[in-house]
Amino acid sequence: MGSTYDSLLGELRETDAAPEEVGYTINGDPPDENGNFAISAEGIGAAESGHRHDIADVENLPESLDGKSDTGHTHELVSGITVDGQTVSGELTLEPSGNLLVSAAGQVLTLTPEPFAADATASVADANTANAEPLKVFSGTQAEWDAFTKETGVRYLVFIRD
């Protein structure tokens, strides 16, 4: 039985015609001599994993960005403070002086006067040498002030903004 099959297979092999050669390409590129394709992102029209995009000629970009940079303008930090009849706005700078200590924590600015000795060479006209309690300045909304924890023995100067 085995020899009958062998002879049939032999006859079939002898009569088989060679198959037509099938040609495969990827974007028109044929395989190498081993039938392998070298595929690149450029060859198949895809972007490489590491690439960049250059964006140019965006209409009205400079005008759209005007006023959004950190140059050429300031932000009002404190408003509504009147000093000698003039309203202070913009950037407010406080520096310690001979008898005033300045510190800041969050929205609270602490001004602590130090009493002068009787024979001090410098003085402040309205310095209250008997009261060394710190004066803290608070600036915020009404809700922030209501939620703020007030300290005993501290005087507050409060500025409420809308």
Tab-separated table of N, CA and C in Angstrom, residues 5-162:
chain	number	residue	atom	x	y	z
A	5	TYR	N	1.087	4.588	-2.926
A	5	TYR	CA	1.033	6.035	-2.638
A	5	TYR	C	2.305	6.723	-3.089
A	6	ASP	N	3.433	6.062	-2.836
A	6	ASP	CA	4.699	6.663	-3.236
A	6	ASP	C	4.761	6.863	-4.737
A	7	SER	N	4.288	5.887	-5.480
A	7	SER	CA	4.337	6.037	-6.933
A	7	SER	C	3.367	7.108	-7.403
A	8	LEU	N	2.209	7.200	-6.771
A	8	LEU	CA	1.255	8.251	-7.138
A	8	LEU	C	1.835	9.635	-6.851
A	9	LEU	N	2.451	9.780	-5.693
A	9	LEU	CA	3.042	11.075	-5.341
A	9	LEU	C	4.168	11.424	-6.292
A	10	GLY	N	4.951	10.433	-6.651
A	10	GLY	CA	6.028	10.675	-7.596
A	10	GLY	C	5.502	11.163	-8.925
A	11	GLU	N	4.404	10.531	-9.398
A	11	GLU	CA	3.817	10.956	-10.670
A	11	GLU	C	3.279	12.382	-10.562
A	12	LEU	N	2.638	12.667	-9.453
A	12	LEU	CA	2.101	14.023	-9.280
A	12	LEU	C	3.215	15.055	-9.265
A	13	ARG	N	4.302	14.721	-8.591
A	13	ARG	CA	5.408	15.679	-8.498
A	13	ARG	C	6.008	15.937	-9.867
A	14	GLU	N	6.066	14.907	-10.662
A	14	GLU	CA	6.648	15.077	-11.986
A	14	GLU	C	5.759	15.915	-12.884
A	15	THR	N	4.438	15.828	-12.687
A	15	THR	CA	3.532	16.552	-13.568
A	15	THR	C	3.179	17.944	-13.057
A	16	ASP	N	3.525	18.235	-11.785
A	16	ASP	CA	3.214	19.579	-11.255
A	16	ASP	C	3.970	20.633	-12.027
A	17	ALA	N	3.267	21.644	-12.402
A	17	ALA	CA	3.911	22.781	-13.073
A	17	ALA	C	4.456	23.707	-12.000
A	18	ALA	N	5.490	24.420	-12.298
A	18	ALA	CA	6.056	25.377	-11.337
A	18	ALA	C	5.045	26.489	-11.112
A	19	PRO	N	4.805	26.828	-9.858
A	19	PRO	CA	3.825	27.898	-9.599
A	19	PRO	C	4.343	29.212	-10.149
A	20	GLU	N	3.374	30.039	-10.500
A	20	GLU	CA	3.764	31.365	-10.986
A	20	GLU	C	4.455	32.119	-9.856
A	21	GLU	N	5.441	32.882	-10.213
A	21	GLU	CA	6.144	33.644	-9.195
A	21	GLU	C	5.259	34.816	-8.774
A	22	VAL	N	5.023	34.906	-7.469
A	22	VAL	CA	4.184	35.970	-6.924
A	22	VAL	C	5.113	37.093	-6.464
A	23	GLY	N	4.861	38.296	-6.916
A	23	GLY	CA	5.705	39.429	-6.538
A	23	GLY	C	4.978	40.347	-5.574
A	24	TYR	N	5.533	40.509	-4.371
A	24	TYR	CA	4.960	41.407	-3.376
A	24	TYR	C	5.828	42.651	-3.271
A	25	THR	N	5.191	43.779	-3.089
A	25	THR	CA	5.920	45.026	-2.838
A	25	THR	C	5.201	45.799	-1.739
A	26	ILE	N	5.927	46.655	-1.091
A	26	ILE	CA	5.329	47.585	-0.130
A	26	ILE	C	5.666	48.976	-0.632
A	27	ASN	N	4.636	49.706	-1.001
A	27	ASN	CA	4.793	51.031	-1.607
A	27	ASN	C	5.766	50.991	-2.776
A	28	GLY	N	5.702	49.910	-3.543
A	28	GLY	CA	6.540	49.784	-4.729
A	28	GLY	C	7.927	49.233	-4.469
A	29	ASP	N	8.304	49.029	-3.204
A	29	ASP	CA	9.629	48.492	-2.884
A	29	ASP	C	9.555	46.969	-2.806
A	30	PRO	N	10.406	46.256	-3.567
A	30	PRO	CA	10.401	44.793	-3.530
A	30	PRO	C	11.157	44.289	-2.301
A	31	PRO	N	10.986	43.017	-1.966
A	31	PRO	CA	11.735	42.450	-0.838
A	31	PRO	C	13.203	42.247	-1.222
A	32	ASP	N	14.047	42.006	-0.216
A	32	ASP	CA	15.447	41.700	-0.519
A	32	ASP	C	15.551	40.266	-1.022
A	33	GLU	N	16.785	39.774	-1.230
A	33	GLU	CA	16.978	38.443	-1.813
A	33	GLU	C	16.438	37.322	-0.938
A	34	ASN	N	16.199	37.598	0.356
A	34	ASN	CA	15.644	36.585	1.256
A	34	ASN	C	14.136	36.719	1.419
A	35	GLY	N	13.533	37.649	0.718
A	35	GLY	CA	12.087	37.842	0.809
A	35	GLY	C	11.664	38.763	1.940
A	36	ASN	N	12.616	39.454	2.551
A	36	ASN	CA	12.306	40.357	3.660
A	36	ASN	C	12.187	41.791	3.164
A	37	PHE	N	11.370	42.539	3.844
A	37	PHE	CA	11.189	43.949	3.514
A	37	PHE	C	11.870	44.806	4.577
A	38	ALA	N	12.557	45.822	4.143
A	38	ALA	CA	13.107	46.825	5.055
A	38	ALA	C	12.113	47.982	5.060
A	39	ILE	N	11.380	48.090	6.147
A	39	ILE	CA	10.316	49.098	6.221
A	39	ILE	C	10.800	50.263	7.074
A	40	SER	N	10.669	51.457	6.540
A	40	SER	CA	11.001	52.660	7.301
A	40	SER	C	9.752	53.525	7.389
A	41	ALA	N	9.751	54.390	8.373
A	41	ALA	CA	8.613	55.300	8.530
A	41	ALA	C	8.453	56.152	7.283
A	42	GLU	N	9.577	56.607	6.750
A	42	GLU	CA	9.526	57.442	5.553
A	42	GLU	C	8.973	56.655	4.372
A	43	GLY	N	9.375	55.374	4.267
A	43	GLY	CA	8.941	54.549	3.148
A	43	GLY	C	7.451	54.293	3.115
A	44	ILE	N	6.829	54.224	4.284
A	44	ILE	CA	5.376	53.975	4.312
A	44	ILE	C	4.589	55.246	4.608
A	45	GLY	N	5.298	56.380	4.641
A	45	GLY	CA	4.609	57.662	4.829
A	45	GLY	C	4.163	57.912	6.254
A	46	ALA	N	4.819	57.288	7.242
A	46	ALA	CA	4.458	57.494	8.645
A	46	ALA	C	5.532	58.349	9.311
A	47	ALA	N	5.183	58.950	10.418
A	47	ALA	CA	6.145	59.762	11.155
A	47	ALA	C	7.024	58.857	12.004
A	48	GLU	N	8.299	59.195	12.087
A	48	GLU	CA	9.192	58.459	12.968
A	48	GLU	C	8.793	58.742	14.407
A	49	SER	N	9.154	57.824	15.310
A	49	SER	CA	8.742	58.004	16.699
A	49	SER	C	9.314	59.284	17.296
A	50	GLY	N	10.532	59.640	16.960
A	50	GLY	CA	11.086	60.903	17.436
A	50	GLY	C	11.063	61.919	16.316
A	51	HIS	N	10.159	62.863	16.398
A	51	HIS	CA	10.063	63.874	15.353
A	51	HIS	C	9.546	65.173	15.954
A	52	ARG	N	9.537	66.232	15.187
A	52	ARG	CA	9.056	67.519	15.670
A	52	ARG	C	8.157	68.160	14.628
A	53	HIS	N	7.375	69.085	15.078
A	53	HIS	CA	6.504	69.848	14.192
A	53	HIS	C	6.928	71.303	14.261
A	54	ASP	N	7.120	71.909	13.143
A	54	ASP	CA	7.419	73.333	13.095
A	54	ASP	C	6.130	74.071	12.766
A	55	ILE	N	5.769	74.980	13.646
A	55	ILE	CA	4.551	75.756	13.438
A	55	ILE	C	4.977	77.173	13.087
A	56	ALA	N	4.520	77.638	11.989
A	56	ALA	CA	4.898	78.981	11.560
A	56	ALA	C	3.705	79.650	10.900
A	57	ASP	N	3.810	80.933	10.769
A	57	ASP	CA	2.814	81.704	10.045
A	57	ASP	C	1.413	81.559	10.639
A	58	VAL	N	1.306	81.665	11.976
A	58	VAL	CA	0.008	81.621	12.628
A	58	VAL	C	-0.551	83.034	12.619
A	59	GLU	N	-1.722	83.202	12.053
A	59	GLU	CA	-2.307	84.532	11.930
A	59	GLU	C	-2.600	85.135	13.296
A	60	ASN	N	-2.218	86.388	13.465
A	60	ASN	CA	-2.517	87.193	14.653
A	60	ASN	C	-1.945	86.627	15.947
A	61	LEU	N	-0.923	85.764	15.877
A	61	LEU	CA	-0.369	85.206	17.103
A	61	LEU	C	0.221	86.274	18.017
A	62	PRO	N	1.059	87.189	17.516
A	62	PRO	CA	1.600	88.199	18.431
A	62	PRO	C	0.503	89.040	19.082
A	63	GLU	N	-0.505	89.415	18.308
A	63	GLU	CA	-1.594	90.226	18.861
A	63	GLU	C	-2.389	89.432	19.898
A	64	SER	N	-2.580	88.143	19.656
A	64	SER	CA	-3.324	87.311	20.600
A	64	SER	C	-2.574	87.151	21.912
A	65	LEU	N	-1.246	87.188	21.847
A	65	LEU	CA	-0.441	87.002	23.049
A	65	LEU	C	-0.142	88.303	23.776
A	66	ASP	N	-0.449	89.448	23.148
A	66	ASP	CA	-0.205	90.725	23.811
A	66	ASP	C	-0.932	90.761	25.149
A	67	GLY	N	-0.257	91.246	26.162
A	67	GLY	CA	-0.867	91.363	27.483
A	67	GLY	C	-0.840	90.077	28.281
A	68	LYS	N	-0.321	88.992	27.712
A	68	LYS	CA	-0.284	87.731	28.436
A	68	LYS	C	1.119	87.392	28.937
A	69	SER	N	2.109	88.157	28.533
A	69	SER	CA	3.476	87.867	28.950
A	69	SER	C	3.779	88.552	30.270
A	70	ASP	N	4.921	88.196	30.836
A	70	ASP	CA	5.299	88.804	32.102
A	70	ASP	C	6.137	90.062	31.911
A	71	THR	N	6.235	90.539	30.684
A	71	THR	CA	6.972	91.779	30.460
A	71	THR	C	6.009	92.863	30.023
A	72	GLY	N	6.317	94.068	30.365
A	72	GLY	CA	5.536	95.197	29.885
A	72	GLY	C	4.291	95.508	30.679
A	73	HIS	N	4.049	94.794	31.769
A	73	HIS	CA	2.894	95.133	32.586
A	73	HIS	C	3.112	94.642	34.013
A	74	THR	N	2.312	95.173	34.911
A	74	THR	CA	2.378	94.734	36.303
A	74	THR	C	0.989	94.321	36.741
A	75	HIS	N	0.939	93.586	37.818
A	75	HIS	CA	-0.343	93.203	38.403
A	75	HIS	C	-0.512	93.969	39.704
A	76	GLU	N	-1.718	94.416	39.939
A	76	GLU	CA	-1.987	95.157	41.150
A	76	GLU	C	-2.072	94.177	42.304
A	77	LEU	N	-1.148	94.305	43.251
A	77	LEU	CA	-1.135	93.400	44.390
A	77	LEU	C	-2.038	93.900	45.506
A	78	VAL	N	-2.031	95.202	45.697
A	78	VAL	CA	-2.829	95.803	46.755
A	78	VAL	C	-3.526	97.012	46.153
A	79	SER	N	-4.798	97.155	46.420
A	79	SER	CA	-5.504	98.330	45.917
A	79	SER	C	-6.313	98.945	47.039
A	80	GLY	N	-6.598	100.209	46.889
A	80	GLY	CA	-7.479	100.868	47.842
A	80	GLY	C	-6.799	101.380	49.092
A	81	ILE	N	-5.475	101.379	49.158
A	81	ILE	CA	-4.781	101.935	50.316
A	81	ILE	C	-4.478	103.398	50.012
A	82	THR	N	-4.893	104.266	50.917
A	82	THR	CA	-4.655	105.694	50.724
A	82	THR	C	-3.579	106.154	51.692
A	83	VAL	N	-2.545	106.781	51.154
A	83	VAL	CA	-1.445	107.313	51.957
A	83	VAL	C	-1.313	108.790	51.617
A	84	ASP	N	-1.495	109.635	52.617
A	84	ASP	CA	-1.405	111.088	52.420
A	84	ASP	C	-2.267	111.560	51.258
A	85	GLY	N	-3.478	111.036	51.148
A	85	GLY	CA	-4.413	111.475	50.124
A	85	GLY	C	-4.215	110.852	48.760
A	86	GLN	N	-3.221	109.980	48.598
A	86	GLN	CA	-2.987	109.314	47.315
A	86	GLN	C	-3.258	107.822	47.459
A	87	THR	N	-3.941	107.271	46.457
A	87	THR	CA	-4.234	105.839	46.486
A	87	THR	C	-3.021	105.064	45.999
A	88	VAL	N	-2.611	104.115	46.808
A	88	VAL	CA	-1.461	103.277	46.473
A	88	VAL	C	-1.967	102.079	45.682
A	89	SER	N	-1.338	101.799	44.561
A	89	SER	CA	-1.693	100.612	43.782
A	89	SER	C	-0.434	100.093	43.109
A	90	GLY	N	-0.573	98.985	42.437
A	90	GLY	CA	0.595	98.387	41.797
A	90	GLY	C	1.385	97.581	42.795
A	91	GLU	N	2.692	97.565	42.627
A	91	GLU	CA	3.541	96.781	43.516
A	91	GLU	C	3.818	97.578	44.778
A	92	LEU	N	3.616	96.953	45.907
A	92	LEU	CA	3.816	97.598	47.195
A	92	LEU	C	5.029	96.962	47.855
A	93	THR	N	6.004	97.779	48.222
A	93	THR	CA	7.215	97.271	48.858
A	93	THR	C	7.303	97.828	50.264
A	94	LEU	N	7.431	96.944	51.230
A	94	LEU	CA	7.633	97.348	52.619
A	94	LEU	C	8.981	96.797	53.047
A	95	GLU	N	9.778	97.655	53.665
A	95	GLU	CA	11.089	97.226	54.127
A	95	GLU	C	11.206	97.529	55.609
A	96	PRO	N	11.899	96.669	56.345
A	96	PRO	CA	12.094	96.957	57.766
A	96	PRO	C	12.939	98.217	57.925
A	97	SER	N	12.684	98.938	58.993
A	97	SER	CA	13.461	100.151	59.258
A	97	SER	C	13.944	100.100	60.701
A	98	GLY	N	14.379	101.230	61.196
A	98	GLY	CA	14.958	101.281	62.534
A	98	GLY	C	14.117	100.644	63.618
A	99	ASN	N	12.807	100.835	63.584
A	99	ASN	CA	11.984	100.271	64.648
A	99	ASN	C	10.818	99.442	64.115
A	100	LEU	N	10.913	98.941	62.891
A	100	LEU	CA	9.797	98.190	62.317
A	100	LEU	C	10.310	96.890	61.710
A	101	LEU	N	9.757	95.790	62.162
A	101	LEU	CA	10.072	94.487	61.593
A	101	LEU	C	8.938	94.098	60.655
A	102	VAL	N	9.273	93.554	59.498
A	102	VAL	CA	8.273	93.172	58.502
A	102	VAL	C	8.439	91.691	58.199
A	103	SER	N	7.325	90.940	58.236
A	103	SER	CA	7.363	89.536	57.820
A	103	SER	C	6.057	89.212	57.106
A	104	ALA	N	6.107	88.215	56.235
A	104	ALA	CA	4.918	87.831	55.470
A	104	ALA	C	4.740	86.325	55.538
A	105	ALA	N	3.484	85.904	55.652
A	105	ALA	CA	3.132	84.484	55.630
A	105	ALA	C	1.783	84.366	54.943
A	106	GLY	N	1.779	83.828	53.731
A	106	GLY	CA	0.523	83.708	52.982
A	106	GLY	C	-0.038	85.079	52.677
A	107	GLN	N	-1.289	85.308	53.096
A	107	GLN	CA	-1.942	86.584	52.841
A	107	GLN	C	-1.764	87.572	53.986
A	108	VAL	N	-0.940	87.226	54.959
A	108	VAL	CA	-0.791	88.080	56.133
A	108	VAL	C	0.586	88.719	56.142
A	109	LEU	N	0.593	90.018	56.261
A	109	LEU	CA	1.812	90.799	56.385
A	109	LEU	C	1.864	91.291	57.822
A	110	THR	N	2.947	91.004	58.524
A	110	THR	CA	3.066	91.393	59.925
A	110	THR	C	4.060	92.537	60.058
A	111	LEU	N	3.601	93.638	60.647
A	111	LEU	CA	4.445	94.793	60.944
A	111	LEU	C	4.568	94.857	62.459
A	112	THR	N	5.759	94.685	62.979
A	112	THR	CA	5.962	94.697	64.422
A	112	THR	C	6.824	95.893	64.796
A	113	PRO	N	6.226	96.878	65.488
A	113	PRO	CA	7.033	98.030	65.910
A	113	PRO	C	7.876	97.669	67.129
A	114	GLU	N	9.104	98.150	67.144
A	114	GLU	CA	9.965	97.970	68.307
A	114	GLU	C	10.024	99.308	69.036
A	115	PRO	N	9.729	99.308	70.316
A	115	PRO	CA	9.742	100.586	71.052
A	115	PRO	C	11.132	101.217	71.049
A	116	PHE	N	11.155	102.561	71.019
A	116	PHE	CA	12.416	103.301	71.081
A	116	PHE	C	12.786	103.538	72.545
A	117	ALA	N	14.040	103.556	72.779
A	117	ALA	CA	14.510	103.957	74.109
A	117	ALA	C	14.333	105.472	74.223
A	118	ALA	N	14.251	105.957	75.430
A	118	ALA	CA	14.023	107.385	75.647
A	118	ALA	C	15.111	108.241	75.019
A	119	ASP	N	16.319	107.735	74.952
A	119	ASP	CA	17.408	108.542	74.409
A	119	ASP	C	17.777	108.145	72.978
A	120	ALA	N	16.841	107.543	72.246
A	120	ALA	CA	17.117	107.092	70.882
A	120	ALA	C	17.364	108.287	69.976
A	121	THR	N	18.244	108.102	69.004
A	121	THR	CA	18.545	109.192	68.087
A	121	THR	C	17.543	109.263	66.954
A	122	ALA	N	16.790	108.182	66.720
A	122	ALA	CA	15.775	108.182	65.671
A	122	ALA	C	14.427	107.997	66.334
A	123	SER	N	13.406	108.549	65.726
A	123	SER	CA	12.071	108.375	66.293
A	123	SER	C	11.037	108.478	65.200
A	124	VAL	N	9.858	107.998	65.532
A	124	VAL	CA	8.715	108.105	64.640
A	124	VAL	C	7.691	108.936	65.390
A	125	ALA	N	7.120	109.911	64.723
A	125	ALA	CA	6.242	110.873	65.406
A	125	ALA	C	5.129	110.209	66.199
A	126	ASP	N	4.467	109.185	65.615
A	126	ASP	CA	3.335	108.581	66.302
A	126	ASP	C	3.666	107.204	66.875
A	127	ALA	N	4.927	106.910	67.116
A	127	ALA	CA	5.295	105.594	67.645
A	127	ALA	C	4.703	105.438	69.038
A	128	ASN	N	4.029	104.342	69.249
A	128	ASN	CA	3.417	104.059	70.539
A	128	ASN	C	4.357	103.122	71.291
A	129	THR	N	5.212	103.682	72.122
A	129	THR	CA	6.208	102.873	72.813
A	129	THR	C	5.587	101.973	73.865
A	130	ALA	N	4.368	102.274	74.282
A	130	ALA	CA	3.721	101.457	75.301
A	130	ALA	C	3.046	100.225	74.707
A	131	ASN	N	2.803	100.217	73.401
A	131	ASN	CA	2.089	99.095	72.774
A	131	ASN	C	3.008	98.429	71.750
A	132	ALA	N	3.540	97.294	72.109
A	132	ALA	CA	4.443	96.576	71.202
A	132	ALA	C	3.724	95.434	70.477
A	133	GLU	N	2.371	95.434	70.543
A	133	GLU	CA	1.635	94.383	69.832
A	133	GLU	C	1.906	94.497	68.342
A	134	PRO	N	2.063	93.360	67.674
A	134	PRO	CA	2.274	93.433	66.220
A	134	PRO	C	1.008	93.891	65.508
A	135	LEU	N	1.220	94.545	64.397
A	135	LEU	CA	0.125	94.957	63.527
A	135	LEU	C	0.227	94.091	62.282
A	136	LYS	N	-0.830	93.350	61.994
A	136	LYS	CA	-0.833	92.491	60.813
A	136	LYS	C	-1.797	93.064	59.793
A	137	VAL	N	-1.366	93.041	58.553
A	137	VAL	CA	-2.183	93.535	57.453
A	137	VAL	C	-2.723	92.327	56.710
A	138	PHE	N	-4.043	92.279	56.547
A	138	PHE	CA	-4.683	91.188	55.812
A	138	PHE	C	-5.328	91.762	54.565
A	139	SER	N	-5.114	91.115	53.432
A	139	SER	CA	-5.756	91.513	52.181
A	139	SER	C	-6.387	90.273	51.575
A	140	GLY	N	-7.688	90.308	51.356
A	140	GLY	CA	-8.383	89.157	50.783
A	140	GLY	C	-9.860	89.445	50.649
A	141	THR	N	-10.616	88.410	50.362
A	141	THR	CA	-12.070	88.558	50.238
A	141	THR	C	-12.702	88.482	51.620
A	142	GLN	N	-13.977	88.839	51.699
A	142	GLN	CA	-14.683	88.765	52.976
A	142	GLN	C	-14.726	87.324	53.478
A	143	ALA	N	-14.949	86.387	52.568
A	143	ALA	CA	-14.999	84.972	52.957
A	143	ALA	C	-13.645	84.506	53.496
A	144	GLU	N	-12.557	84.968	52.873
A	144	GLU	CA	-11.224	84.590	53.355
A	144	GLU	C	-10.953	85.183	54.738
A	145	TRP	N	-11.395	86.432	54.953
A	145	TRP	CA	-11.211	87.063	56.262
A	145	TRP	C	-12.036	86.345	57.321
A	146	ASP	N	-13.291	85.992	56.980
A	146	ASP	CA	-14.147	85.291	57.938
A	146	ASP	C	-13.545	83.946	58.334
A	147	ALA	N	-12.901	83.267	57.387
A	147	ALA	CA	-12.321	81.950	57.656
A	147	ALA	C	-10.931	82.042	58.292
A	148	PHE	N	-10.343	83.218	58.257
A	148	PHE	CA	-8.981	83.399	58.761
A	148	PHE	C	-8.958	83.288	60.284
A	149	THR	N	-7.977	82.579	60.831
A	149	THR	CA	-7.844	82.431	62.279
A	149	THR	C	-7.116	83.648	62.839
A	150	LYS	N	-7.844	84.403	63.668
A	150	LYS	CA	-7.268	85.617	64.245
A	150	LYS	C	-6.497	85.249	65.513
A	151	GLU	N	-5.374	85.936	65.720
A	151	GLU	CA	-4.551	85.689	66.897
A	151	GLU	C	-4.894	86.688	67.998
A	152	THR	N	-4.884	86.223	69.225
A	152	THR	CA	-5.114	87.094	70.370
A	152	THR	C	-3.888	87.982	70.567
A	153	GLY	N	-4.117	89.241	70.907
A	153	GLY	CA	-3.013	90.160	71.163
A	153	GLY	C	-2.391	90.725	69.902
A	154	VAL	N	-3.082	90.607	68.787
A	154	VAL	CA	-2.571	91.116	67.518
A	154	VAL	C	-3.591	92.091	66.960
A	155	ARG	N	-3.109	93.224	66.462
A	155	ARG	CA	-3.988	94.178	65.799
A	155	ARG	C	-3.948	93.897	64.306
A	156	TYR	N	-5.103	94.021	63.639
A	156	TYR	CA	-5.191	93.743	62.201
A	156	TYR	C	-5.647	94.982	61.445
A	157	LEU	N	-4.996	95.227	60.330
A	157	LEU	CA	-5.441	96.213	59.356
A	157	LEU	C	-5.955	95.373	58.192
A	158	VAL	N	-7.265	95.449	57.913
A	158	VAL	CA	-7.899	94.517	56.977
A	158	VAL	C	-8.353	95.254	55.722
A	159	PHE	N	-7.979	94.696	54.560
A	159	PHE	CA	-8.416	95.207	53.263
A	159	PHE	C	-9.230	94.113	52.593
A	160	ILE	N	-10.510	94.392	52.353
A	160	ILE	CA	-11.407	93.422	51.715
A	160	ILE	C	-11.568	93.815	50.255
A	161	ARG	N	-11.339	92.847	49.369
A	161	ARG	CA	-11.522	93.097	47.933
A	161	ARG	C	-12.719	92.289	47.453
A	162	ASP	N	-13.278	92.715	46.336
A	162	ASP	CA	-14.448	92.024	45.782
A	162	ASP	C	-14.067	90.671	45.258
